[in-house]
Short mmCIF file of C-alpha atoms (C1' of nucleotides) in Angstrom, two decimals:
data_model
loop_
_atom_site.label_atom_id
_atom_site.label_comp_id
_atom_site.label_asym_id
_atom_site.label_seq_id
_atom_site.Cartn_x
_atom_site.Cartn_y
_atom_site.Cartn_z
CA MET X 23 6.70 -27.26 -15.40
CA SER X 24 7.89 -26.84 -11.90
CA LYS X 25 9.09 -25.03 -8.91
CA SER X 26 11.14 -28.11 -8.10
CA LEU X 27 14.81 -27.86 -7.28
CA PRO X 28 17.18 -28.24 -10.20
CA SER X 29 19.36 -31.32 -10.08
CA THR X 30 22.68 -30.69 -8.41
CA ASN X 31 24.16 -31.55 -11.81
CA ARG X 32 22.85 -28.30 -13.21
CA SER X 33 23.12 -26.11 -10.15
CA LEU X 34 24.48 -22.62 -10.62
CA PRO X 35 26.24 -22.43 -7.22
CA ILE X 36 28.01 -25.74 -7.82
CA ALA X 37 28.95 -24.75 -11.36
CA LEU X 38 30.47 -21.55 -9.98
CA ILE X 39 32.45 -23.46 -7.38
CA ARG X 40 33.81 -25.91 -9.92
CA ALA X 41 34.71 -23.19 -12.41
CA ARG X 42 36.53 -21.29 -9.71
CA GLU X 43 38.38 -24.42 -8.75
CA GLY X 44 39.38 -25.01 -12.37
CA VAL X 45 40.57 -21.44 -12.79
CA MET X 46 42.43 -21.21 -9.49
CA ALA X 47 44.25 -24.54 -9.67
CA PRO X 48 47.01 -23.37 -12.03
CA ILE X 49 47.33 -20.09 -10.14
CA ARG X 50 47.77 -21.97 -6.88
CA ASP X 51 50.37 -24.15 -8.57
CA MET X 52 52.24 -21.04 -9.59
CA LEU X 53 52.05 -19.56 -6.11
CA SER X 54 53.21 -22.76 -4.47
CA GLU X 55 56.75 -21.67 -5.34
CA THR X 56 56.25 -18.53 -3.30
CA SER X 57 55.40 -17.91 0.32
CA ILE X 58 52.03 -16.32 -0.33
CA THR X 59 48.52 -17.63 -0.79
CA GLU X 60 45.93 -17.01 -3.43
CA GLN X 61 44.20 -14.28 -1.40
CA GLN X 62 47.46 -12.59 -0.47
CA TRP X 63 48.33 -12.54 -4.17
CA ARG X 64 44.98 -10.91 -4.90
CA VAL X 65 45.60 -8.18 -2.33
CA LEU X 66 49.05 -7.46 -3.73
CA ARG X 67 47.60 -7.36 -7.24
CA VAL X 68 45.07 -4.71 -6.24
CA LEU X 69 47.68 -2.66 -4.41
CA ALA X 70 50.01 -2.81 -7.41
CA ASP X 71 47.12 -1.84 -9.65
CA PHE X 72 45.74 1.14 -7.75
CA GLY X 73 48.43 2.20 -5.30
CA ARG X 74 48.02 3.12 -1.63
CA MET X 75 44.48 2.96 -0.28
CA ASP X 76 42.51 2.59 2.91
CA THR X 77 41.47 -0.81 4.22
CA LYS X 78 37.82 -0.47 3.31
CA THR X 79 38.56 0.25 -0.34
CA LEU X 80 41.11 -2.53 -0.42
CA ALA X 81 38.59 -5.01 0.95
CA ASP X 82 36.04 -4.03 -1.68
CA ARG X 83 38.47 -4.23 -4.57
CA SER X 84 39.90 -7.54 -3.37
CA SER X 85 36.48 -9.03 -2.72
CA LEU X 86 37.47 -9.91 0.82
CA LEU X 87 35.54 -9.50 4.05
CA PHE X 88 36.94 -7.12 6.59
CA PRO X 89 38.00 -9.70 9.17
CA SER X 90 39.81 -11.69 6.50
CA LEU X 91 41.60 -8.60 5.27
CA THR X 92 42.69 -7.72 8.80
CA ARG X 93 44.48 -11.05 9.11
CA ILE X 94 45.88 -11.01 5.59
CA ALA X 95 47.21 -7.47 5.99
CA ALA X 96 48.92 -8.47 9.22
CA THR X 97 50.48 -11.48 7.52
CA LEU X 98 51.68 -9.44 4.55
CA ARG X 99 53.08 -6.79 6.88
CA ASP X 100 54.99 -9.42 8.85
CA LYS X 101 56.40 -10.73 5.58
CA GLY X 102 57.44 -7.22 4.57
CA PHE X 103 55.22 -7.00 1.49
CA VAL X 104 53.01 -4.11 2.65
CA THR X 105 53.15 -1.20 5.10
CA GLN X 106 50.32 0.04 7.29
CA THR X 107 50.07 3.69 8.34
CA ARG X 108 47.42 5.62 10.25
CA ASP X 109 45.56 8.41 8.49
CA ASP X 110 46.41 11.60 10.39
CA GLN X 111 43.15 13.32 9.41
CA ASP X 112 41.00 10.42 10.58
CA ARG X 113 42.84 8.26 13.02
CA ARG X 114 40.31 5.46 12.63
CA ARG X 115 41.48 4.93 9.09
CA GLN X 116 44.47 2.93 8.00
CA LEU X 117 46.38 3.28 4.74
CA ILE X 118 48.00 0.24 3.17
CA GLU X 119 50.75 0.36 0.57
CA ILE X 120 52.76 -2.27 -1.26
CA THR X 121 56.51 -2.37 -0.61
CA ALA X 122 59.33 -2.92 -3.07
CA ALA X 123 59.55 -6.53 -1.94
CA GLY X 124 55.84 -6.96 -2.54
CA GLN X 125 56.09 -5.39 -5.95
CA ARG X 126 58.90 -7.80 -6.73
CA ILE X 127 56.60 -10.76 -6.03
CA ILE X 128 54.12 -9.34 -8.54
CA ASN X 129 56.75 -8.60 -11.14
CA ASP X 130 58.38 -11.99 -10.86
CA HIS X 131 55.16 -13.86 -11.51
CA ALA X 132 53.22 -11.45 -13.72
CA PRO X 133 54.28 -13.09 -17.00
CA GLN X 134 53.26 -16.54 -15.83
CA ALA X 135 49.99 -15.23 -14.39
CA ALA X 136 49.23 -13.46 -17.66
CA GLN X 137 49.93 -16.64 -19.55
CA ILE X 138 47.47 -18.55 -17.35
CA ALA X 139 44.82 -15.90 -17.98
CA GLU X 140 45.48 -16.10 -21.72
CA GLY X 141 45.07 -19.86 -21.52
CA PHE X 142 41.50 -19.51 -20.33
CA LYS X 143 40.73 -17.02 -23.07
CA ASP X 144 41.98 -19.60 -25.54
CA ILE X 145 39.81 -22.31 -24.03
CA LEU X 146 36.64 -20.27 -24.38
CA GLY X 147 37.53 -18.00 -27.26
CA ALA X 148 37.82 -14.24 -26.86
CA ALA X 149 34.17 -13.50 -27.55
CA GLU X 150 32.77 -16.09 -25.18
CA TYR X 151 35.32 -15.07 -22.57
CA GLU X 152 33.88 -11.56 -22.62
CA THR X 153 30.36 -12.97 -22.57
CA LEU X 154 31.22 -14.98 -19.48
CA LEU X 155 32.64 -11.95 -17.68
CA ASP X 156 29.52 -9.95 -18.51
CA LEU X 157 27.16 -12.68 -17.32
CA LEU X 158 29.11 -13.11 -14.08
CA THR X 159 29.01 -9.38 -13.47
CA ARG X 160 25.24 -9.42 -13.78
CA LEU X 161 25.08 -11.89 -10.90
CA ASP X 162 27.01 -9.52 -8.65
CA PRO X 163 24.63 -7.11 -6.92
CA GLY X 164 27.56 -4.90 -5.97
CA ALA X 165 28.34 -4.18 -9.62
CA GLN X 166 26.07 -1.23 -10.24
CA ASP X 167 26.36 -0.80 -13.96
CA MET H 18 49.56 -6.08 -27.45
CA SER H 19 50.62 -7.75 -24.35
CA LYS H 20 51.27 -10.54 -22.01
CA SER H 21 50.54 -8.05 -19.24
CA LEU H 22 48.20 -8.87 -16.38
CA PRO H 23 44.57 -7.89 -16.86
CA SER H 24 43.31 -5.25 -14.48
CA THR H 25 41.75 -6.72 -11.36
CA ASN H 26 38.54 -5.08 -12.59
CA ARG H 27 38.31 -7.59 -15.38
CA SER H 28 39.82 -10.61 -13.67
CA LEU H 29 38.11 -13.94 -14.17
CA PRO H 30 38.90 -15.30 -10.69
CA ILE H 31 37.52 -12.18 -9.01
CA ALA H 32 34.44 -12.19 -11.24
CA LEU H 33 33.81 -15.80 -10.23
CA ILE H 34 34.15 -14.97 -6.55
CA ARG H 35 31.77 -12.03 -6.79
CA ALA H 36 29.21 -13.99 -8.79
CA ARG H 37 29.32 -16.79 -6.26
CA GLU H 38 28.85 -14.29 -3.46
CA GLY H 39 25.86 -12.79 -5.26
CA VAL H 40 24.30 -16.18 -5.84
CA MET H 41 24.93 -17.56 -2.37
CA ALA H 42 23.80 -14.52 -0.39
CA PRO H 43 20.05 -15.24 -0.66
CA ILE H 44 20.65 -18.94 -0.05
CA ARG H 45 22.59 -18.15 3.11
CA ASP H 46 19.77 -15.87 4.20
CA MET H 47 17.35 -18.72 3.72
CA LEU H 48 19.54 -21.12 5.67
CA SER H 49 20.04 -18.69 8.53
CA GLU H 50 16.67 -19.85 9.84
CA THR H 51 18.00 -23.39 10.04
CA SER H 52 20.87 -24.96 11.93
CA ILE H 53 22.87 -25.90 8.85
CA THR H 54 25.41 -24.14 6.67
CA GLU H 55 25.65 -23.67 2.96
CA GLN H 56 27.95 -26.68 2.50
CA GLN H 57 25.87 -28.90 4.75
CA TRP H 58 22.85 -27.95 2.64
CA ARG H 59 24.77 -28.91 -0.48
CA VAL H 60 25.62 -32.34 0.94
CA LEU H 61 22.02 -32.99 1.92
CA ARG H 62 20.88 -31.88 -1.55
CA VAL H 63 23.16 -34.41 -3.21
CA LEU H 64 22.09 -37.19 -0.85
CA ALA H 65 18.43 -36.40 -1.46
CA ASP H 66 19.11 -36.34 -5.20
CA PHE H 67 21.04 -39.58 -5.58
CA GLY H 68 20.41 -41.60 -2.45
CA ARG H 69 22.94 -43.51 -0.37
CA MET H 70 26.53 -43.39 -1.60
CA ASP H 71 30.13 -43.76 -0.45
CA THR H 72 32.12 -40.81 0.82
CA LYS H 73 34.30 -40.47 -2.28
CA THR H 74 31.33 -40.18 -4.60
CA LEU H 75 29.63 -37.78 -2.22
CA ALA H 76 32.71 -35.57 -2.11
CA ASP H 77 32.88 -35.47 -5.91
CA ARG H 78 29.22 -34.67 -6.37
CA SER H 79 29.24 -32.04 -3.64
CA SER H 80 32.46 -30.45 -4.90
CA LEU H 81 34.03 -30.74 -1.48
CA LEU H 82 37.51 -31.86 -0.54
CA PHE H 83 37.80 -35.01 1.43
CA PRO H 84 38.93 -33.46 4.73
CA SER H 85 36.06 -30.98 4.57
CA LEU H 86 33.57 -33.74 3.93
CA THR H 87 34.88 -35.77 6.86
CA ARG H 88 34.08 -32.91 9.22
CA ILE H 89 30.78 -32.03 7.58
CA ALA H 90 29.61 -35.65 7.68
CA ALA H 91 30.47 -35.86 11.37
CA THR H 92 28.55 -32.66 12.04
CA LEU H 93 25.51 -33.84 10.09
CA ARG H 94 25.61 -37.21 11.85
CA ASP H 95 25.70 -35.50 15.26
CA LYS H 96 22.69 -33.44 14.20
CA GLY H 97 20.87 -36.58 13.10
CA PHE H 98 20.57 -35.62 9.44
CA VAL H 99 22.67 -38.48 7.99
CA THR H 100 23.79 -41.97 8.96
CA GLN H 101 27.20 -43.51 8.35
CA THR H 102 27.65 -47.27 7.84
CA ARG H 103 30.64 -49.41 6.91
CA ASP H 104 30.57 -51.27 3.62
CA ASP H 105 30.75 -54.98 4.48
CA GLN H 106 32.36 -55.91 1.16
CA ASP H 107 35.06 -53.26 1.47
CA ARG H 108 35.56 -52.23 5.05
CA ARG H 109 37.54 -49.15 4.04
CA ARG H 110 34.43 -47.71 2.48
CA GLN H 111 31.75 -45.82 4.30
CA LEU H 112 28.19 -45.38 3.09
CA ILE H 113 26.31 -42.21 3.89
CA GLU H 114 22.56 -41.85 3.76
CA ILE H 115 20.16 -39.02 4.51
CA THR H 116 17.73 -39.52 7.39
CA ALA H 117 14.06 -38.57 7.59
CA ALA H 118 15.02 -35.51 9.61
CA GLY H 119 17.54 -34.54 6.94
CA GLN H 120 14.99 -35.05 4.19
CA ARG H 121 12.62 -32.82 6.13
CA ILE H 122 15.15 -29.98 6.02
CA ILE H 123 15.29 -30.32 2.25
CA ASN H 124 11.53 -30.54 1.84
CA ASP H 125 10.85 -27.58 4.08
CA HIS H 126 13.10 -25.29 2.09
CA ALA H 127 12.93 -26.72 -1.41
CA PRO H 128 10.21 -24.30 -2.61
CA GLN H 129 12.12 -21.27 -1.41
CA ALA H 130 15.39 -22.59 -2.85
CA ALA H 131 13.70 -23.26 -6.18
CA GLN H 132 12.32 -19.74 -6.16
CA ILE H 133 15.80 -18.31 -5.60
CA ALA H 134 17.14 -20.36 -8.51
CA GLU H 135 14.28 -19.15 -10.70
CA GLY H 136 15.13 -15.59 -9.73
CA PHE H 137 18.57 -15.88 -11.24
CA LYS H 138 17.16 -17.38 -14.40
CA ASP H 139 14.93 -14.33 -14.63
CA ILE H 140 17.84 -11.96 -14.14
CA LEU H 141 19.83 -13.46 -17.00
CA GLY H 142 17.09 -14.87 -19.17
CA ALA H 143 16.69 -18.59 -19.79
CA ALA H 144 18.97 -18.72 -22.83
CA GLU H 145 21.81 -16.80 -21.26
CA TYR H 146 21.40 -18.79 -18.07
CA GLU H 147 22.09 -21.97 -20.05
CA THR H 148 24.97 -20.27 -21.83
CA LEU H 149 26.48 -19.36 -18.49
CA LEU H 150 26.22 -22.91 -17.18
CA ASP H 151 27.87 -24.23 -20.32
CA LEU H 152 30.72 -21.73 -20.18
CA LEU H 153 31.32 -22.48 -16.51
CA THR H 154 31.39 -26.19 -17.22
CA ARG H 155 34.08 -25.66 -19.82
CA LEU H 156 36.30 -24.14 -17.14
CA ASP H 157 35.96 -27.26 -14.99
CA PRO H 158 38.63 -29.80 -15.96
CA GLY H 159 36.73 -32.47 -14.08
CA ALA H 160 33.74 -32.19 -16.42
CA GLN H 161 34.71 -34.64 -19.14
CA ASP H 162 32.10 -33.92 -21.76
"C1'" DG T 29 31.60 20.43 26.93
"C1'" DT T 30 28.75 15.90 27.47
"C1'" DG T 31 26.43 12.14 25.65
"C1'" DC T 32 25.29 9.38 21.90
"C1'" DA T 33 24.96 7.59 17.29
"C1'" DA T 34 27.83 6.28 13.43
"C1'" DC T 35 32.06 4.52 11.62
"C1'" DA T 36 36.74 1.94 11.05
"C1'" DA T 37 39.05 -1.71 12.50
"C1'" DT T 38 39.93 -5.58 15.43
"C1'" DT T 39 38.97 -9.77 17.95
"C1'" DA T 40 36.47 -14.02 18.90
"C1'" DA T 41 34.30 -18.30 17.69
"C1'" DC T 42 33.15 -21.62 14.66
"C1'" DA T 43 32.99 -23.79 9.87
"C1'" DT T 44 35.38 -24.61 5.70
"C1'" DG T 45 39.51 -24.66 2.22
"C1'" DT T 46 43.97 -26.56 1.51
"C1'" DT T 47 48.06 -29.34 1.91
"C1'" DA T 48 50.54 -32.90 4.16
"C1'" DA T 49 50.92 -36.82 6.99
"C1'" DG T 50 48.97 -40.94 9.13
"C1'" DG T 51 46.11 -45.25 9.66
"C1'" DA T 52 43.41 -49.12 8.18
"C1'" DA T 53 41.96 -52.18 4.66
"C1'" DA T 54 42.35 -54.17 0.05
"C1'" DT T 55 45.25 -55.59 -4.00
"C1'" DG T 56 48.87 -57.61 -6.62
"C1'" DG T 57 52.73 -59.82 -7.18
"C1'" DA T 58 57.44 -62.50 -5.66
"C1'" DT B 1 52.74 -66.13 2.73
"C1'" DC B 2 54.85 -61.81 2.74
"C1'" DC B 3 55.50 -57.32 1.44
"C1'" DA B 4 55.08 -53.23 -1.26
"C1'" DT B 5 51.63 -50.53 -3.32
"C1'" DT B 6 47.29 -48.59 -3.72
"C1'" DT B 7 42.94 -46.96 -2.01
"C1'" DC B 8 39.65 -44.84 1.37
"C1'" DC B 9 39.37 -42.22 5.07
"C1'" DT B 10 40.97 -39.51 9.09
"C1'" DT B 11 43.77 -36.17 11.55
"C1'" DA B 12 46.68 -32.13 11.92
"C1'" DA B 13 48.03 -27.44 11.00
"C1'" DC B 14 47.34 -23.24 9.11
"C1'" DA B 15 44.69 -19.72 6.22
"C1'" DT B 16 40.30 -17.97 5.01
"C1'" DG B 17 34.95 -17.34 5.21
"C1'" DT B 18 31.31 -15.78 8.10
"C1'" DT B 19 28.76 -13.68 11.83
"C1'" DA B 20 28.69 -11.28 16.10
"C1'" DA B 21 30.69 -8.70 19.77
"C1'" DT B 22 34.24 -5.22 21.08
"C1'" DT B 23 37.41 -1.34 20.96
"C1'" DG B 24 38.83 3.31 19.42
"C1'" DT B 25 37.47 7.67 16.81
"C1'" DT B 26 34.76 10.90 14.85
"C1'" DG B 27 30.81 13.89 14.38
"C1'" DC B 28 26.72 15.82 16.00
"C1'" DA B 29 22.92 17.18 18.90
"C1'" DC B 30 22.02 19.11 23.21
#
DNA sequence: GTGCAACAATTAACATGTTAAGGAAATGGA
DNA sequence: TCCATTTCCTTAACATGTTAATTGTTGCAC
């Protein structure tokens, strides 16, 4: 047996990259009709899901690094899809909220996005789909469960 | 029942991103001692695995887009870790090969990289590790098997 | 109060992801 | 031969990933 490197054919990082590419391709196709990117869509999704929140929480829930979120929030604000307001209690903090226009983007594409998600469940089967989500979660050190 | 969007808590794209982050974090830590990035490491891995090849094949095996590979190859060439030569039969083609210095980077870190990979097998268990790789492969449309 | 550590957010700098356009070489006819 | 098409690769432009440095704010010890 061995401590040798696995072949790149059977490498977990590469498998994760390719799976992500396969999953995101149809979503990117869908978003190509809009003016927003995959990450901007993710941020709007989280805001629609949980409502107004501070930047730190938004970054965590969107799985984005802080500097990325700073730029994305600025872009979304310029496009009129979110609003940024200072927290009066702690003026370091910033609260971000989705606007009606932003919510409209979500609503307009939610059915198609749901259909794409269902498609992947069909490919794997419901049981294996759940298995996959569980296994992926166990690779995420930030998922303390 | 529903065609409604799944909560972002249980979203496959986000789970893939977080898993990738969890897997790559220790690898990035390892590479921080070197002068190369995660993607440059991946390219060198493939070249060490398969030997000299043209850019198209290298891009496929490294799961990199062509424009990214163009830049990465130039960077690695400037660092002296790969060589680029024109194919005499087809002068459009370019052949890329790892150098001794590049191979040394791989050799010096292969044990540690293998140990990191083993760590993830331990976290999931060997059987579930294989299950995960299989499920991920089924999400990759480019994996015709 | 003053000074300092801790925190939230931004900015900077560089590498990569992504799409589109461009350039050079090969290919396949008319 | 000529030309359109295809193929391989590069360049450009913009968005994001990543790390480090910087700017405001807060809270706390003194």
